[in-house]
PDB file of C-alpha atoms and ligand atoms in Angstrom:
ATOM      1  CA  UNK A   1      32.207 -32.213 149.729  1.00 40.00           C
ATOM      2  CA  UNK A   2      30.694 -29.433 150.669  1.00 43.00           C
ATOM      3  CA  UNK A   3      27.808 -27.351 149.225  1.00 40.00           C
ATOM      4  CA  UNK A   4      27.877 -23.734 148.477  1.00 41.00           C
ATOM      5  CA  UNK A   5      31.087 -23.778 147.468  1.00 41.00           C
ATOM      6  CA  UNK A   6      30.415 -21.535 144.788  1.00 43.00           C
ATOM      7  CA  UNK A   7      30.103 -19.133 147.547  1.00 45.00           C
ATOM      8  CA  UNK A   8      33.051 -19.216 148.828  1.00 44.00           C
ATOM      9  CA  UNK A   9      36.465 -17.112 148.315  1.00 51.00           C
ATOM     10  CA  UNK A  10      39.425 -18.781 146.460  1.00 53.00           C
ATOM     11  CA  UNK A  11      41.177 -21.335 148.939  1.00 62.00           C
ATOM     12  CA  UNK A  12      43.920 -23.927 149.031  1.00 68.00           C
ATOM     13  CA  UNK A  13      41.154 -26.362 148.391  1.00 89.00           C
ATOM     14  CA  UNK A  14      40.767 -25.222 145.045  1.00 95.00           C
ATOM     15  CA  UNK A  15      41.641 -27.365 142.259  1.00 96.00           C
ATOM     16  CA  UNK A  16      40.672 -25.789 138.861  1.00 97.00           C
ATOM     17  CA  UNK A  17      40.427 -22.573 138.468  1.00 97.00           C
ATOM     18  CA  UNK A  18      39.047 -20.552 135.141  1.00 97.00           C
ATOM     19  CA  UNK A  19      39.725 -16.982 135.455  1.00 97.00           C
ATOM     20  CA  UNK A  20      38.378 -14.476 132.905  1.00 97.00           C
ATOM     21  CA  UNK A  21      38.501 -16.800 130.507  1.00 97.00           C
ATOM     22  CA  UNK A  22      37.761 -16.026 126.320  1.00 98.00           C
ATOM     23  CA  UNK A  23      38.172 -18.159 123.343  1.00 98.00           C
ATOM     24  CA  UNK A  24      36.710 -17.158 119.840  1.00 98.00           C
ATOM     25  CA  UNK A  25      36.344 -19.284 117.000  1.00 97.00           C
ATOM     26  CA  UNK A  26      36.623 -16.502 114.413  1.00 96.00           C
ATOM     27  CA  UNK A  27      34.085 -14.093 114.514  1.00 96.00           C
ATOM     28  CA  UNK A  28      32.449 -16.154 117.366  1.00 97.00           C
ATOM     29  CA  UNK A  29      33.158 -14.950 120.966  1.00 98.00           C
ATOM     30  CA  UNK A  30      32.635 -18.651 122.457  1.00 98.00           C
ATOM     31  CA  UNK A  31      33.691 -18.288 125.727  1.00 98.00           C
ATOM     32  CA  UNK A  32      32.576 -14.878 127.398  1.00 98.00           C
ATOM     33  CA  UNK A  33      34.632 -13.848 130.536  1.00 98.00           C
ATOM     34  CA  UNK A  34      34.308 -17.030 132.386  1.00 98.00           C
ATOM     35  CA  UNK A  35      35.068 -17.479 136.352  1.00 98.00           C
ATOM     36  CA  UNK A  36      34.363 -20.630 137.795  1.00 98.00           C
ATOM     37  CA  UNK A  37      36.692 -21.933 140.309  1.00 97.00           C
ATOM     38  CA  UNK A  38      36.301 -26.048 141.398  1.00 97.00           C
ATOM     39  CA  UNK A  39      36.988 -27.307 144.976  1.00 97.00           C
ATOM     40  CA  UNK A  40      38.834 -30.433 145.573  1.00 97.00           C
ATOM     41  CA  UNK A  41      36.097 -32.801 145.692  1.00 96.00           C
ATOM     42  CA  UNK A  42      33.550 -31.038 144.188  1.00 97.00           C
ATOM     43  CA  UNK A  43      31.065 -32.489 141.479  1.00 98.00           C
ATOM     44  CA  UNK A  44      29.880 -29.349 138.659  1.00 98.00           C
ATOM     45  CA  UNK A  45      27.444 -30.334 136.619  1.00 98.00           C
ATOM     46  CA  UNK A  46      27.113 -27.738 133.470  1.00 98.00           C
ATOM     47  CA  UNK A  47      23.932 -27.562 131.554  1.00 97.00           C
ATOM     48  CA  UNK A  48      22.467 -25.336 128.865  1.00 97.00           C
ATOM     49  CA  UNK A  49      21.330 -25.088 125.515  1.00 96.00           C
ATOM     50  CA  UNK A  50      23.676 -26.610 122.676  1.00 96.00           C
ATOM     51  CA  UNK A  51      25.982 -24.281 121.124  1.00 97.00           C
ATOM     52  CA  UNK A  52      26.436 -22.661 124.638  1.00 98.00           C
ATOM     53  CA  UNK A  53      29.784 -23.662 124.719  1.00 98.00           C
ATOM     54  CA  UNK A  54      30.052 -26.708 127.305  1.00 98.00           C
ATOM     55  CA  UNK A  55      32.385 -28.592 125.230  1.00 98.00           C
ATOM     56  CA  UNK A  56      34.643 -25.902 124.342  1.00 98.00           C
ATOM     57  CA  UNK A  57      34.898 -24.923 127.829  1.00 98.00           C
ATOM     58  CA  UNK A  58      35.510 -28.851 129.043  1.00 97.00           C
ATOM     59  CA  UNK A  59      38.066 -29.044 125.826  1.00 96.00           C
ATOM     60  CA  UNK A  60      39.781 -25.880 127.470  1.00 96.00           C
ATOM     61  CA  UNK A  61      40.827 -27.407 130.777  1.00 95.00           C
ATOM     62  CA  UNK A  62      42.892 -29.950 129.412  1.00 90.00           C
ATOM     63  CA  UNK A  63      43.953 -27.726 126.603  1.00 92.00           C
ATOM     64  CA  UNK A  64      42.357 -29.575 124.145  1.00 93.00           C
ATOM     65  CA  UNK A  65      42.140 -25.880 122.902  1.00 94.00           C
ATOM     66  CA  UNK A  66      43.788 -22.848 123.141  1.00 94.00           C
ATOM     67  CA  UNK A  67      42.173 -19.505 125.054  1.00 96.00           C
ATOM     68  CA  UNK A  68      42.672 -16.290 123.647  1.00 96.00           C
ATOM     69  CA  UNK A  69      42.643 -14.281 126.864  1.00 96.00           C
ATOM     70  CA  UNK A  70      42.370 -15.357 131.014  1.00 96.00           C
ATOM     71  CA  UNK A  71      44.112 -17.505 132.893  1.00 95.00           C
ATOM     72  CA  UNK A  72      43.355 -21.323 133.937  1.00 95.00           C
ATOM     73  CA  UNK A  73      45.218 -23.264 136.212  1.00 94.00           C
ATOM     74  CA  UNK A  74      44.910 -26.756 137.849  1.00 94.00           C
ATOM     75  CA  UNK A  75      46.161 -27.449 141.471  1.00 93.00           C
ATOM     76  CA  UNK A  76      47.925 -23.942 141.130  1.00 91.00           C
ATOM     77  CA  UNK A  77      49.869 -24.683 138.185  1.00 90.00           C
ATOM     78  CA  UNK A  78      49.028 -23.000 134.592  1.00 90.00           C
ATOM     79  CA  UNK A  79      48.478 -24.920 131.779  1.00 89.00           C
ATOM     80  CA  UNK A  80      51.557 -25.960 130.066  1.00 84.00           C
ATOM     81  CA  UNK A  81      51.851 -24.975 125.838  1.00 81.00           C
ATOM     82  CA  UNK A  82      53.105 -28.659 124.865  1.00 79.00           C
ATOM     83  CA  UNK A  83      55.279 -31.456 125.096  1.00 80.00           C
ATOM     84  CA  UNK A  84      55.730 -33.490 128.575  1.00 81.00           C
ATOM     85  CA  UNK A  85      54.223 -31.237 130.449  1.00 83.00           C
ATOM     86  CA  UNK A  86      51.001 -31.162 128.595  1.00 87.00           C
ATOM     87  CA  UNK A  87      50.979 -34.793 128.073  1.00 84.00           C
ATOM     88  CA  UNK A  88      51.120 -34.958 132.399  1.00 83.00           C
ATOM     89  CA  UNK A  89      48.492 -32.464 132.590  1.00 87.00           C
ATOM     90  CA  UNK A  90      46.357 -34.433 130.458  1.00 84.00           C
ATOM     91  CA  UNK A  91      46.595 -37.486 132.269  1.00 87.00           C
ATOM     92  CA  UNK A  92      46.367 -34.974 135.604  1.00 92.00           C
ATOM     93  CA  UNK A  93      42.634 -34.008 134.061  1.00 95.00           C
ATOM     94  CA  UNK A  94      40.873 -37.267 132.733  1.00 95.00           C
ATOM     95  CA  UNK A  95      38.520 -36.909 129.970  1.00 95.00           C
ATOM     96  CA  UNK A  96      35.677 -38.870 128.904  1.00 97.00           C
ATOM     97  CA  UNK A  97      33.634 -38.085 125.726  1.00 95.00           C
ATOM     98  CA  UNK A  98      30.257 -38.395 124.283  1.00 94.00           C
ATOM     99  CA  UNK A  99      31.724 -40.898 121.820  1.00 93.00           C
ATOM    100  CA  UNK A 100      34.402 -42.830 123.719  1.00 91.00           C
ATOM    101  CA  UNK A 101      37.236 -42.667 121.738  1.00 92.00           C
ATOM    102  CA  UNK A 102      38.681 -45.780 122.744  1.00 97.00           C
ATOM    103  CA  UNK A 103      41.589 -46.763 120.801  1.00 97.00           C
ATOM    104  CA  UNK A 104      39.852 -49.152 118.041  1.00 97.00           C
ATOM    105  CA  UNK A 105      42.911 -51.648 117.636  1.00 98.00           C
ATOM    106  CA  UNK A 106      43.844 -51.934 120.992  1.00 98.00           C
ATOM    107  CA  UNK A 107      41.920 -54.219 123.584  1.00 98.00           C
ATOM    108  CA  UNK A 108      40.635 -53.191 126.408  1.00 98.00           C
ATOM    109  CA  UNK A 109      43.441 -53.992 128.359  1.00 98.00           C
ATOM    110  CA  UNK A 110      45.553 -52.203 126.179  1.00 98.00           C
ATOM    111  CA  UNK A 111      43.289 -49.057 125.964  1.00 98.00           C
ATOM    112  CA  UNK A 112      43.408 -48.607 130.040  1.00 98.00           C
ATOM    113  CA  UNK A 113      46.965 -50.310 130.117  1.00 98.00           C
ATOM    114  CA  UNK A 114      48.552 -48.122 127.565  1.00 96.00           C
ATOM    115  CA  UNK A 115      48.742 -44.361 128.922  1.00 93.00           C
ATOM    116  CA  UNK A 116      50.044 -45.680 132.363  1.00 94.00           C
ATOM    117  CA  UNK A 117      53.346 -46.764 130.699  1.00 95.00           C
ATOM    118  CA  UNK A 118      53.747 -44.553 128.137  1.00 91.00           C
ATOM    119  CA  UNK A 119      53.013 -41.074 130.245  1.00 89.00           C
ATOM    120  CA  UNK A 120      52.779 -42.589 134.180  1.00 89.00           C
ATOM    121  CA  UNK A 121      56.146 -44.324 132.712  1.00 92.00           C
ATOM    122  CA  UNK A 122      54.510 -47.245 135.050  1.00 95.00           C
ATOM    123  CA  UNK A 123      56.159 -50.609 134.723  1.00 96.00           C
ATOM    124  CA  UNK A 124      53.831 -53.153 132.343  1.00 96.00           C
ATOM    125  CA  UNK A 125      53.189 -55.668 134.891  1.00 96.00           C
ATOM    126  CA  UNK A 126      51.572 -53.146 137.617  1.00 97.00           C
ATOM    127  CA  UNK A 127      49.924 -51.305 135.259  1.00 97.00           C
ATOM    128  CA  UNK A 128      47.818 -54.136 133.819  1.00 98.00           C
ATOM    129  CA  UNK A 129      47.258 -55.366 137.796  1.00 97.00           C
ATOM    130  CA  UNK A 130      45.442 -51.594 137.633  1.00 97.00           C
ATOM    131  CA  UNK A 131      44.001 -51.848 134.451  1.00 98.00           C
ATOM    132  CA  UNK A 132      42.417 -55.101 135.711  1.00 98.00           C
ATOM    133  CA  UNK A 133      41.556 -53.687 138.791  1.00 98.00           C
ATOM    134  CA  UNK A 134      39.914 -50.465 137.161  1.00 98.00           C
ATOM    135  CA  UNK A 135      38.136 -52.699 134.592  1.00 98.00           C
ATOM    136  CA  UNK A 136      36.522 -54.628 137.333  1.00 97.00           C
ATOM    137  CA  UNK A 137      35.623 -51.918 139.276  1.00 96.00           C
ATOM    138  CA  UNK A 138      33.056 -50.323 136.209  1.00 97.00           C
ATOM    139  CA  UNK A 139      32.166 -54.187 135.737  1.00 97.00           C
ATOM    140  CA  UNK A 140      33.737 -55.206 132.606  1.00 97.00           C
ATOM    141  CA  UNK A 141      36.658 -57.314 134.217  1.00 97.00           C
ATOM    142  CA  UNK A 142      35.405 -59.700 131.497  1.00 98.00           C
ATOM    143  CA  UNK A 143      35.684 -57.818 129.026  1.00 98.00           C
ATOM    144  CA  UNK A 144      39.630 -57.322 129.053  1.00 98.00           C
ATOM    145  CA  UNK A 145      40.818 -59.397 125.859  1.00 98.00           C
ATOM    146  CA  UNK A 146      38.173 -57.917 123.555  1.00 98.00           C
ATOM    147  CA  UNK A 147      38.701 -55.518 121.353  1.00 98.00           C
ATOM    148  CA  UNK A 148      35.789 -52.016 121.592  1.00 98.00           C
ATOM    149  CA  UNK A 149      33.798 -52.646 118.513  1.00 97.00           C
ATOM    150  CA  UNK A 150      33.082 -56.427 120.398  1.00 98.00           C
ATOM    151  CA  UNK A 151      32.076 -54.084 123.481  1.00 98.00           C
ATOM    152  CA  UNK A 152      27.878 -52.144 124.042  1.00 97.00           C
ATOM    153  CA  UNK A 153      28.206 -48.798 124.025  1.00 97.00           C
ATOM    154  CA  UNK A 154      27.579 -48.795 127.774  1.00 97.00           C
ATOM    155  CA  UNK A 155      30.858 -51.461 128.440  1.00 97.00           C
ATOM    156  CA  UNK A 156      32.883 -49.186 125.888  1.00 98.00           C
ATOM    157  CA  UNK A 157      32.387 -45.804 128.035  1.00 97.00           C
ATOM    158  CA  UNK A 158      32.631 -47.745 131.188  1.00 98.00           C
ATOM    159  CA  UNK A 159      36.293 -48.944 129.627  1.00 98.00           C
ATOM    160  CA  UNK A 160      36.787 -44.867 128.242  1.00 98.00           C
ATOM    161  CA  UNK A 161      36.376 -44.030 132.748  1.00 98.00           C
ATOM    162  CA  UNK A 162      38.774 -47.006 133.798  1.00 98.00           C
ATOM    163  CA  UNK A 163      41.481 -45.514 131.228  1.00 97.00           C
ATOM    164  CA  UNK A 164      40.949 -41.819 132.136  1.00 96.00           C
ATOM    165  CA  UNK A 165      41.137 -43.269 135.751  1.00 97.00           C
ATOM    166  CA  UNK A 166      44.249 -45.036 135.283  1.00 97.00           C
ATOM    167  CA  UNK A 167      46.268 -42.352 134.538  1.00 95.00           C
ATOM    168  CA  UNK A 168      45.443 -41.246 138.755  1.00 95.00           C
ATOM    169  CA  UNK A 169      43.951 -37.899 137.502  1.00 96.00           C
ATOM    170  CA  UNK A 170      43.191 -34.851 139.885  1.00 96.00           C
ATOM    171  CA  UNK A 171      39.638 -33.910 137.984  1.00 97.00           C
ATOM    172  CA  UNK A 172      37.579 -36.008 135.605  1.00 98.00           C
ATOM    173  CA  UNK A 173      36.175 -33.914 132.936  1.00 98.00           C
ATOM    174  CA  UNK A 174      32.784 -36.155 131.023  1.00 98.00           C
ATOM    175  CA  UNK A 175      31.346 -34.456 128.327  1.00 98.00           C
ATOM    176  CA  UNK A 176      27.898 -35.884 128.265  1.00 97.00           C
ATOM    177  CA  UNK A 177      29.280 -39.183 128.214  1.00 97.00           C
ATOM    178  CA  UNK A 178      25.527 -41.036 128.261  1.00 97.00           C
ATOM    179  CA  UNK A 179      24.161 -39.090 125.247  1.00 96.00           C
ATOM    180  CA  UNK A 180      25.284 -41.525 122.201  1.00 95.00           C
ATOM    181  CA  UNK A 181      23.812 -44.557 124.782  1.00 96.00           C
ATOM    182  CA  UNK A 182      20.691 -46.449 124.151  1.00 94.00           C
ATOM    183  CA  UNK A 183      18.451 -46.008 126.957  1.00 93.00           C
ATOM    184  CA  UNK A 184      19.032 -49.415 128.561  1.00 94.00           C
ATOM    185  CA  UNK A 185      22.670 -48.413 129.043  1.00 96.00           C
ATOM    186  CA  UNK A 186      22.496 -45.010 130.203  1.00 97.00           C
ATOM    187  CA  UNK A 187      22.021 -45.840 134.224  1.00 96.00           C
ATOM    188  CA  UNK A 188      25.433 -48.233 134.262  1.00 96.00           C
ATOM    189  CA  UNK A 189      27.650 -45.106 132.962  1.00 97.00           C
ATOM    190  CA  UNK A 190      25.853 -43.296 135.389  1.00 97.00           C
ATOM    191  CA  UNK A 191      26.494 -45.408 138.503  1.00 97.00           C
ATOM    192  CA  UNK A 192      29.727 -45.496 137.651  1.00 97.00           C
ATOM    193  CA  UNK A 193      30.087 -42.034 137.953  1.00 98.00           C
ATOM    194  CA  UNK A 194      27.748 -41.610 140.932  1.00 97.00           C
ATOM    195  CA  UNK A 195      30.079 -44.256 142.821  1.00 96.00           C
ATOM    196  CA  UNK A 196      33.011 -41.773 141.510  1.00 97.00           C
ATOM    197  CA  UNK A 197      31.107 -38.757 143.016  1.00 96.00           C
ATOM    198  CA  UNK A 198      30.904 -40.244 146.371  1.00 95.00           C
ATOM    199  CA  UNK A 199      34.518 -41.449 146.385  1.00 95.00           C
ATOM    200  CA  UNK A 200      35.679 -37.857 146.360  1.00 96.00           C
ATOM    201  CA  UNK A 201      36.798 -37.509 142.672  1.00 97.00           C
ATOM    202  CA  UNK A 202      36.525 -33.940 141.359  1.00 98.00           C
ATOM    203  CA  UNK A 203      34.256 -33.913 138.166  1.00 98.00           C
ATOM    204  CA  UNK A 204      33.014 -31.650 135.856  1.00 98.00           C
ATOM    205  CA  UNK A 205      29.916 -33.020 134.368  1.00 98.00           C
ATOM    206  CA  UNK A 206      28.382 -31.907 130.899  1.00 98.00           C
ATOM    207  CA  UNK A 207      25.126 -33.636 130.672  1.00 97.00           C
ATOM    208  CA  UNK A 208      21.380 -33.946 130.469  1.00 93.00           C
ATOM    209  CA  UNK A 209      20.575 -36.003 132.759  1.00 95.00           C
ATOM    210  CA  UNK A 210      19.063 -34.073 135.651  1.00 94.00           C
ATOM    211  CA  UNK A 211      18.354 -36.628 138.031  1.00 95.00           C
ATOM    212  CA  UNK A 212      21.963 -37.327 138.142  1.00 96.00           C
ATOM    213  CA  UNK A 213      22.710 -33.759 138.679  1.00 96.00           C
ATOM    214  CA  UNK A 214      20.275 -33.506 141.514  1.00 95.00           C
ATOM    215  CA  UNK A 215      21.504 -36.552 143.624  1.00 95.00           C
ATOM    216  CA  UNK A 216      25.414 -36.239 142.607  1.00 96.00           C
ATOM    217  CA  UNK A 217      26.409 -32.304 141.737  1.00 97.00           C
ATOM    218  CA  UNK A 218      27.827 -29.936 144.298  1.00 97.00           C
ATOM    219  CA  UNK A 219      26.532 -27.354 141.996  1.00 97.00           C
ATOM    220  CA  UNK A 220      24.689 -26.542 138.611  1.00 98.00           C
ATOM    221  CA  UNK A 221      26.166 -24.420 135.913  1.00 98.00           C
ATOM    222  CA  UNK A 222      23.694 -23.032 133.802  1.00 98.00           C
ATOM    223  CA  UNK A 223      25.642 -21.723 130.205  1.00 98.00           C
ATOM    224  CA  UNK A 224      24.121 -20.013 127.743  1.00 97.00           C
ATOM    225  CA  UNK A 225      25.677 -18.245 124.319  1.00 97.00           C
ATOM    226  CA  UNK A 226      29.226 -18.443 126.126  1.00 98.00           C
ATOM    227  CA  UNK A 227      28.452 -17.179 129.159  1.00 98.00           C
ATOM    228  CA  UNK A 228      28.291 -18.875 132.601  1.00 98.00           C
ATOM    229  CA  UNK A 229      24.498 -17.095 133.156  1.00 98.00           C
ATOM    230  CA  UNK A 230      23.632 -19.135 136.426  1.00 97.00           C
ATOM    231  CA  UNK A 231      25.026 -21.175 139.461  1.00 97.00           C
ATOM    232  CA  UNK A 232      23.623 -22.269 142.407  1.00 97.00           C
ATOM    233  CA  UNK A 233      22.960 -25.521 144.387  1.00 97.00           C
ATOM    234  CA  UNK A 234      20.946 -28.485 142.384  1.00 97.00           C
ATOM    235  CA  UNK A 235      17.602 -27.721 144.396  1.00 96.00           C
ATOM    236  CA  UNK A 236      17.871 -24.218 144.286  1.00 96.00           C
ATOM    237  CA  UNK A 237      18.667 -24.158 140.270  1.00 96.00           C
ATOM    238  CA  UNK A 238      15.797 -26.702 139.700  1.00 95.00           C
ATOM    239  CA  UNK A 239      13.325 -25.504 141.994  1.00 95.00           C
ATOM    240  CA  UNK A 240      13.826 -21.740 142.202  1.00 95.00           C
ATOM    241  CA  UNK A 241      15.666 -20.968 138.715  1.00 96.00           C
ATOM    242  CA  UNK A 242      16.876 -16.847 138.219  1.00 96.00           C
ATOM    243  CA  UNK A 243      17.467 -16.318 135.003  1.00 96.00           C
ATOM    244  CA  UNK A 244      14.891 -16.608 132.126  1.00 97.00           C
ATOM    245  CA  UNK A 245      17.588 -18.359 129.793  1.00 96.00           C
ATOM    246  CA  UNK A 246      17.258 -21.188 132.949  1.00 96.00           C
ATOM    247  CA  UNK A 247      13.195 -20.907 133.585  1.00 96.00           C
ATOM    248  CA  UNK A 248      12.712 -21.470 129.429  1.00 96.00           C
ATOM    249  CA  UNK A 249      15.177 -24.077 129.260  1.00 95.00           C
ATOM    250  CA  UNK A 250      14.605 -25.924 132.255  1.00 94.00           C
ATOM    251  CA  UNK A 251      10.741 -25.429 131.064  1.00 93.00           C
ATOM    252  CA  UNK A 252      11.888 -27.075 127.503  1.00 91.00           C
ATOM    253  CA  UNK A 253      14.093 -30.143 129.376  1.00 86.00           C
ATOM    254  CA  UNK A 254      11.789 -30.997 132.139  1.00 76.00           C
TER     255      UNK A 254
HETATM  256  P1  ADP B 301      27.958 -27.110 123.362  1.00 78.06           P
HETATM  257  O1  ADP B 301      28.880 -28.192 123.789  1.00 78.06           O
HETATM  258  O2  ADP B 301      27.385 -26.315 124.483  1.00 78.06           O
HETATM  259  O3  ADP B 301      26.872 -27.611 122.448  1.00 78.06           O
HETATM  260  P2  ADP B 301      30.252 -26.191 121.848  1.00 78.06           P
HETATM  261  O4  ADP B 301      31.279 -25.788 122.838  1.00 78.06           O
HETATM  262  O5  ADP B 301      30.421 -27.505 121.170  1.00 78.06           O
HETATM  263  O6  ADP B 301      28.803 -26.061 122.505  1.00 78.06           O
HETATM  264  O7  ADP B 301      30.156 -25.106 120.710  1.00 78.06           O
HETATM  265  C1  ADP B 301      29.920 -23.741 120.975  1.00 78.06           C
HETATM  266  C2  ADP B 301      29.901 -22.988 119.667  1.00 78.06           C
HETATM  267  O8  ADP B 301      31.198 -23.029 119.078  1.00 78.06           O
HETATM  268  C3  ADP B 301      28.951 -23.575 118.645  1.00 78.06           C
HETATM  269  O9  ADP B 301      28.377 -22.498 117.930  1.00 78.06           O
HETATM  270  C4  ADP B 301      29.857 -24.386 117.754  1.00 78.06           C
HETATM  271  O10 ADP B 301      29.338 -24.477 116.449  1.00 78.06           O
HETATM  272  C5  ADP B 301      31.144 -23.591 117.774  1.00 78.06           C
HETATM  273  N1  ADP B 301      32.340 -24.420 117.614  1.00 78.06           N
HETATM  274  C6  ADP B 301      32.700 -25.459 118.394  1.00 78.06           C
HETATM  275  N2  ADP B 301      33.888 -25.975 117.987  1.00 78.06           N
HETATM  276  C7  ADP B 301      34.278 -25.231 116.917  1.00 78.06           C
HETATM  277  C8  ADP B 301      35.425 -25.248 116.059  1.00 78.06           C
HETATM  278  N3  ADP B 301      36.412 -26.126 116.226  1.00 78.06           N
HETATM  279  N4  ADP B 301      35.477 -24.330 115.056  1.00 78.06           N
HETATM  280  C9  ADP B 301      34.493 -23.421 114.891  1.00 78.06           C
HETATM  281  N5  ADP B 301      33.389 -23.335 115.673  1.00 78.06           N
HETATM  282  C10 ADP B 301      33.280 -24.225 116.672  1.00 78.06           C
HETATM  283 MG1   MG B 302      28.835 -30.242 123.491  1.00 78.06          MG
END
């Protein structure tokens, strides 16, 4: 992982790439000529106001939602329109939301077992070894033969990262995955994810939580009103901000 690698030119090493990039929803021009291009690796965290667009541009990578106009690609492939190929590109670029969207009448098991046979085409036995695996690994190996509404909030979303993990994705998209978590549980997503960060995994991280984006992100993006405003190194965003959209809402956050 290296920093400043919003400096550099576009390499091999680059695995998303968002080039010129609009999406309205009706009369409103959401996403505004976005660039931003993600090394192998590399942990983004985006931050900005609400209504800036984070989601939509986190929904856009996997295709979640259409663009209008630009081109995105991951590992140098564009997105595919449907069918297989989107299905493989979604479990290529995991996704983990605000509210966790496990699969309510499934277990846990089932949730991180599930995708793995049905998209992986993995055999049932070896993907449950996996699923157990995974499940241990964010701590709720325990946890397996329960069903989510038996689950905190904190175990749920650590279950919501095993799946997305299971599926062997390139990038792991969260979309502030600790902001529907009581404050007790919002440090065991986190670890998770930190332990992710230095494992190499590729993230893009919507969220408020700034100490995490000091100690794990490559590199801030600042959005505001659709626009990627600001980006630059955690220290240098937080300490030395360029924009005034960044100095009044880092003033407002902080
Ligand atoms: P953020 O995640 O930064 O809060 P969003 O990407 O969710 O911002 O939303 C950006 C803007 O797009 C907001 O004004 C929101 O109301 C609008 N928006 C988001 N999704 C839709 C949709 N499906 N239809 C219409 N407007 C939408
Ligand atoms: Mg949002």
């Amino acid at each position: 992982m290296t920093k400043g690698a919003a400096d550099a030119a576009p390499t091999a090493g680059d695995l998303v790439v968002l080039s010129n990039v609009n999406k309205h929803f009706g009369a409103l021009h959401v996403l505004q000529d976005i660039d931003l291009t993600i090394a192998r690796g590399e942990v983004v965290v985006v931050i900005g106001p609400s209504g800036s667009g984070k989601s939509t541009l986190c929904r856009t990578i996997n295709r979640l939602e259409t663009i209008d106009s630009g081109t995105i690609t991951i590992d140098g492939k564009p997105l595919p329109d449907e069918g297989r190929e989107l299905a493989r590109l979604r479990a290529d670029v995991g996704m983990v939301f605000q509210s966790f969207n496990l699969f309510a009448h499934k277990t846990v098991l089932e949730n991180v077992t599930l995708g793995q046979v049905k998209v992986r085409k993995a055999d049932k036995k070896e993907a449950e070894a996996k699923a157990r695996a995974l499940l241990d690994r964010v701590g709720v190996g325990t946890q397996a033969d329960k069903y989510p509404a038996q689950l905190s909030g904190g175990q749920q979303q650590r279950v919501a990262i095993a799946r997305a993990l299971a599926m062997g994705p390139k990038v792991m998209l969260f979309d502030e995955p600790t902001s529907a978590l009581d404050p007790e549980m919002i440090n065991e997503v986190l670890e998770v994810m930190q332990q992710l960060a230095r494992e190499g995994m590729t993230m893009v991280v919507v969220t408020h939580e700034m100490g995490f984006a000091r100690s794990a992100a490559n590199r801030v993006v600042f959005m505001a009103d659709g626009r990627i405003v600001e980006e630059a190194a955690p220290d240098q965003f937080f300490s030395n901000p360029r924009s005034d959209r960044a100095k009044d809402f880092l003033s407002k956050i902080l």
